[in-house]
Coordinates of C-alpha atoms in Angstrom, one line a residue:
X1 CA -57.2 151.5 56.1
X2 CA -60.8 149.9 55.9
X3 CA -61.7 146.9 53.8
X4 CA -63.4 149.0 51.1
X5 CA -60.4 151.2 50.7
X6 CA -58.0 148.1 50.6
X7 CA -60.1 146.4 47.9
X8 CA -60.2 149.7 45.8
X9 CA -56.5 150.0 46.2
X10 CA -55.9 146.2 45.2
X11 CA -58.2 146.8 42.2
X12 CA -56.2 149.9 41.1
X13 CA -52.9 148.0 41.4
X14 CA -54.4 145.0 39.5
X15 CA -55.5 147.1 36.6
X16 CA -52.1 148.8 36.1
X17 CA -49.8 145.8 36.8
X18 CA -52.0 143.3 35.0
X19 CA -51.9 145.5 31.8
X20 CA -48.1 145.7 32.0
X21 CA -47.7 141.9 32.6
X22 CA -50.3 141.1 29.7
X23 CA -48.7 143.4 27.1
X24 CA -45.1 143.7 28.0
X25 CA -43.7 141.3 30.5
X26 CA -45.2 137.8 30.0
X27 CA -43.3 137.1 26.9
X28 CA -40.0 138.4 28.2
X29 CA -40.5 136.6 31.4
X30 CA -41.3 133.4 29.6
X31 CA -38.1 133.5 27.6
X32 CA -35.9 134.7 30.5
X33 CA -36.9 132.0 32.9
X34 CA -36.8 128.5 31.3
X35 CA -38.6 125.4 32.4
X36 CA -36.9 122.3 33.7
X37 CA -36.2 120.9 30.2
X38 CA -37.9 119.5 27.1
X39 CA -40.5 116.8 27.2
X40 CA -41.8 114.6 24.2
X41 CA -45.1 115.7 22.9
X42 CA -46.0 114.1 19.7
X43 CA -44.8 113.2 16.1
X44 CA -45.7 115.0 12.9
X45 CA -44.8 114.8 9.2
X46 CA -41.4 116.2 8.4
X47 CA -41.4 119.8 7.0
X48 CA -38.8 121.7 5.1
X49 CA -36.3 123.2 7.5
X50 CA -36.9 120.8 10.3
X51 CA -33.9 119.4 12.1
X52 CA -33.0 116.1 10.8
X53 CA -31.8 115.0 14.1
X54 CA -35.5 115.1 15.3
X55 CA -36.5 112.4 12.7
X56 CA -38.3 109.5 14.4
X57 CA -36.8 106.6 12.3
X58 CA -39.2 103.9 13.7
X59 CA -42.4 105.9 12.6
X60 CA -40.6 107.0 9.4
X61 CA -40.0 103.3 8.5
X62 CA -43.6 102.4 9.4
X63 CA -45.3 105.0 7.2
X64 CA -42.6 105.1 4.6
X65 CA -42.3 108.9 4.8
X66 CA -40.3 111.1 7.3
X67 CA -41.8 112.0 10.7
X68 CA -40.2 114.1 13.4
X69 CA -40.5 114.2 17.1
X70 CA -42.0 117.4 18.7
X71 CA -40.7 118.4 22.1
X72 CA -42.4 121.0 24.5
X73 CA -40.7 122.9 27.2
X74 CA -41.6 121.4 30.6
X75 CA -42.9 124.8 31.8
X76 CA -44.2 124.8 35.4
X77 CA -42.1 126.9 37.5
X78 CA -42.2 128.4 40.9
X79 CA -41.8 132.1 41.6
X80 CA -41.0 133.3 45.1
X81 CA -41.3 137.0 46.1
X82 CA -39.2 138.0 49.2
X83 CA -40.3 141.4 50.2
X84 CA -38.8 143.6 52.8
X85 CA -41.4 145.4 54.9
X86 CA -39.1 147.0 57.6
X87 CA -39.4 150.7 58.6
X88 CA -37.2 152.0 56.0
X89 CA -39.5 150.9 53.2
X90 CA -42.0 153.5 54.4
X91 CA -39.7 156.3 53.3
X92 CA -40.4 158.4 50.3
X93 CA -40.0 162.2 49.1
X94 CA -41.5 162.1 45.6
X95 CA -44.9 160.8 44.4
X96 CA -44.8 157.6 46.3
X97 CA -43.3 155.6 49.1
X98 CA -40.7 152.9 48.4
X99 CA -43.3 150.4 49.6
X100 CA -45.7 151.6 47.0
X101 CA -43.3 150.9 44.2
X102 CA -42.3 147.5 45.9
X103 CA -45.9 146.5 45.8
X104 CA -46.3 147.4 42.2
X105 CA -43.2 145.5 41.0
X106 CA -44.2 142.4 43.0
X107 CA -47.7 142.5 41.5
X108 CA -46.3 143.0 37.9
X109 CA -44.0 139.9 38.4
X110 CA -46.8 137.9 40.0
X111 CA -49.2 138.5 37.1
X112 CA -46.4 137.7 34.5
X113 CA -45.9 134.5 36.3
X114 CA -49.6 133.8 36.4
X115 CA -49.8 134.4 32.5
X116 CA -47.2 131.6 32.1
X117 CA -49.2 129.3 34.5
X118 CA -46.4 129.3 37.2
X119 CA -46.9 129.2 40.9
X120 CA -46.3 132.2 43.1
X121 CA -45.5 132.5 46.7
X122 CA -44.8 135.4 49.0
X123 CA -42.4 135.9 52.0
X124 CA -42.8 139.2 54.0
X125 CA -39.8 139.9 56.3
X126 CA -38.2 142.4 58.5
X127 CA -35.5 141.1 60.9
X128 CA -38.0 138.1 61.3
X129 CA -40.3 136.3 59.2
X130 CA -43.5 138.3 59.1
X131 CA -45.6 136.3 56.7
X132 CA -45.3 133.2 54.5
X133 CA -47.8 132.4 51.8
X134 CA -46.9 129.0 50.0
X135 CA -46.7 129.0 46.2
X136 CA -50.0 128.5 44.4
X137 CA -51.5 129.2 40.9
X138 CA -54.3 131.6 39.9
X139 CA -55.6 135.1 39.9
X140 CA -57.3 135.0 43.2
X141 CA -54.1 134.0 44.8
X142 CA -52.3 136.8 43.3
X143 CA -55.0 139.1 44.4
X144 CA -54.4 137.9 48.0
X145 CA -50.6 138.5 47.6
X146 CA -51.4 142.2 46.4
X147 CA -53.6 142.6 49.5
X148 CA -51.0 141.5 51.9
X149 CA -48.4 143.7 50.4
X150 CA -50.7 146.8 50.8
X151 CA -52.2 146.1 54.2
X152 CA -49.7 143.9 56.2
X153 CA -48.1 145.8 59.2
X154 CA -44.8 144.4 60.3
X155 CA -44.2 143.6 64.0
X156 CA -40.6 144.9 63.6
X157 CA -39.2 147.9 61.9
X158 CA -35.5 146.3 61.5
X159 CA -34.1 144.3 58.7
X160 CA -32.3 141.1 58.4
X161 CA -31.9 139.7 54.8
X162 CA -30.0 136.6 56.2
X163 CA -33.1 135.4 58.1
X164 CA -35.4 135.7 54.9
X165 CA -32.8 133.7 52.8
X166 CA -32.3 131.1 55.4
X167 CA -36.0 130.6 55.8
X168 CA -36.4 130.3 52.0
X169 CA -33.8 127.6 51.9
X170 CA -35.6 125.6 54.6
X171 CA -39.1 125.8 53.0
X172 CA -38.3 125.6 49.4
X173 CA -36.3 122.5 48.3
X174 CA -37.0 122.6 44.6
X175 CA -35.4 125.3 42.2
X176 CA -37.5 128.4 42.1
X177 CA -37.3 132.0 40.5
X178 CA -36.6 134.2 43.5
X179 CA -37.0 138.1 43.6
X180 CA -35.7 139.6 46.7
X181 CA -37.1 143.2 46.9
X182 CA -35.6 145.7 49.4
X183 CA -33.6 148.8 49.9
X184 CA -30.6 146.5 50.9
X185 CA -29.4 149.1 53.4
X186 CA -27.7 146.3 55.5
X187 CA -24.7 144.0 55.0
X188 CA -23.8 140.5 56.3
X189 CA -26.0 138.4 54.1
X190 CA -23.3 136.9 51.8
X191 CA -23.3 133.4 53.2
X192 CA -27.0 132.8 53.0
X193 CA -27.2 134.5 49.6
X194 CA -24.5 132.1 48.3
X195 CA -26.6 129.0 49.6
X196 CA -29.8 130.3 48.1
X197 CA -28.2 131.1 44.7
X198 CA -26.9 127.7 44.3
X199 CA -30.4 126.2 44.5
X200 CA -32.5 129.0 43.0
X201 CA -32.4 131.7 40.3
X202 CA -32.1 134.7 42.4
X203 CA -32.5 138.4 41.5
X204 CA -32.2 141.4 44.0
X205 CA -34.4 144.3 43.2
X206 CA -33.1 147.5 45.0
X207 CA -35.7 150.2 45.4
X208 CA -34.5 153.5 46.8
X209 CA -35.3 157.2 47.0
X210 CA -32.9 159.8 45.7
X211 CA -33.1 161.7 49.1
X212 CA -31.4 158.6 50.7
X213 CA -28.2 159.0 48.6
X214 CA -27.0 162.2 50.4
X215 CA -27.8 164.5 53.2
X216 CA -28.6 168.1 52.2
X217 CA -27.0 171.1 54.1
X218 CA -30.1 172.3 55.9
X219 CA -28.8 173.2 59.4
X220 CA -29.1 171.2 62.7
X221 CA -32.1 169.0 62.4
X222 CA -33.9 166.0 64.3
X223 CA -33.7 162.8 62.2
X224 CA -35.5 159.6 63.2
X225 CA -34.1 156.3 62.3
X226 CA -37.0 154.4 60.6
X227 CA -35.7 150.9 61.8
X228 CA -34.7 151.8 65.4
X229 CA -37.2 154.7 66.2
X230 CA -34.1 156.6 67.6
X231 CA -34.1 160.4 67.3
X232 CA -30.8 161.9 66.5
X233 CA -29.7 165.7 66.4
X234 CA -27.8 166.0 63.1
X235 CA -25.6 168.9 62.2
X236 CA -26.0 168.9 58.3
X237 CA -23.7 172.0 58.0
X238 CA -20.8 169.7 58.8
X239 CA -19.1 168.5 55.7
X240 CA -17.7 165.5 57.6
X241 CA -21.3 164.5 58.6
X242 CA -22.5 164.5 55.0
X243 CA -19.5 162.7 53.6
X244 CA -19.6 160.0 56.3
X245 CA -23.3 159.5 55.4
X246 CA -22.6 159.3 51.9
X247 CA -19.6 156.8 52.4
X248 CA -22.0 154.6 54.6
X249 CA -24.7 154.7 51.8
X250 CA -22.3 153.9 48.9
X251 CA -20.7 151.0 50.9
X252 CA -24.2 149.4 51.2
X253 CA -25.0 149.9 47.5
X254 CA -21.6 148.5 46.4
X255 CA -22.0 145.5 48.9
X256 CA -25.3 144.7 47.3
X257 CA -23.9 144.8 43.7
X258 CA -20.6 143.0 44.6
X259 CA -22.1 140.2 46.6
X260 CA -25.0 139.5 44.2
X261 CA -22.5 139.4 41.3
X262 CA -20.1 137.2 43.4
X263 CA -23.0 134.7 44.1
X264 CA -24.1 134.6 40.4
X265 CA -27.4 136.4 41.2
X266 CA -28.9 139.2 39.0
X267 CA -29.5 142.8 40.2
X268 CA -31.9 145.6 39.3
X269 CA -31.9 149.1 40.8
X270 CA -34.9 151.4 40.5
X271 CA -35.4 154.8 42.2
X272 CA -39.0 155.7 43.1
X273 CA -39.2 158.5 40.6
X274 CA -38.0 156.3 37.7
X275 CA -39.7 153.7 35.6
X276 CA -39.6 150.4 37.0
X277 CA -41.1 149.1 33.7
X278 CA -37.9 150.2 31.8
X279 CA -35.6 148.6 34.5
X280 CA -37.4 145.2 34.5
X281 CA -37.6 145.0 30.7
X282 CA -34.0 145.8 30.3
X283 CA -33.1 143.1 32.8
X284 CA -35.3 140.5 31.1
X285 CA -33.9 141.5 27.7
X286 CA -30.2 141.3 29.0
X287 CA -30.9 137.8 30.4
X288 CA -32.3 136.6 27.1

């Protein structure tokens, strides 16, 4: 993909996702993810309905009429996007690849954070750390993140969620809002998720294609493992083969849901032919 084509794609994603974040998500995001507390802002005259506990008695005594303290939310937060760019993310049978939807979700979240003046960082991973962009504010920073999501090519096709979570814990010491976006077709990340969830507000977003849920009966076919590159001859007429695959798929999905719940982290699942907008909004509203 040449530079002109990349910029065109960045612009297209910006227009779509920024409109969503401006009109739909920024308010929901703001109320879903609270700041670090309340900080004193000013005093003003008491108005009917104000909480009497907020009365500033020193100022009230000085002016001989009631004044109340006004507090503002200490808002500045950091959002970290952890995005799986392994081989399996390039799978898709409908209108788009999983990676395309992942990019749109990440961009929408990033613009929502920008609307609230929060910092945004990006971590791209496979079974290794592929790219780390430290958290910063601003539109140009978000556009750089979108560009990397579109054009970055991973060195490895495999996946290791533990590596990503471990790296997150080592580079981000203060509490952050963390969105881990993957198809979660691996296990063995409970320990590192538990550590990350104690420090950060973690949400796992599972993006999947309906064709991954089961194997159709289409005879004997060559199948390529997107993460290992291995080609296998699979007899899809065998009921056992189809059932074993469905069992393997379901185990990974259940592991994702159970482990995130056990660690006190949130989950969202969105199929590539579904509206991720509906899923994100539902999640934000449920948090509120």
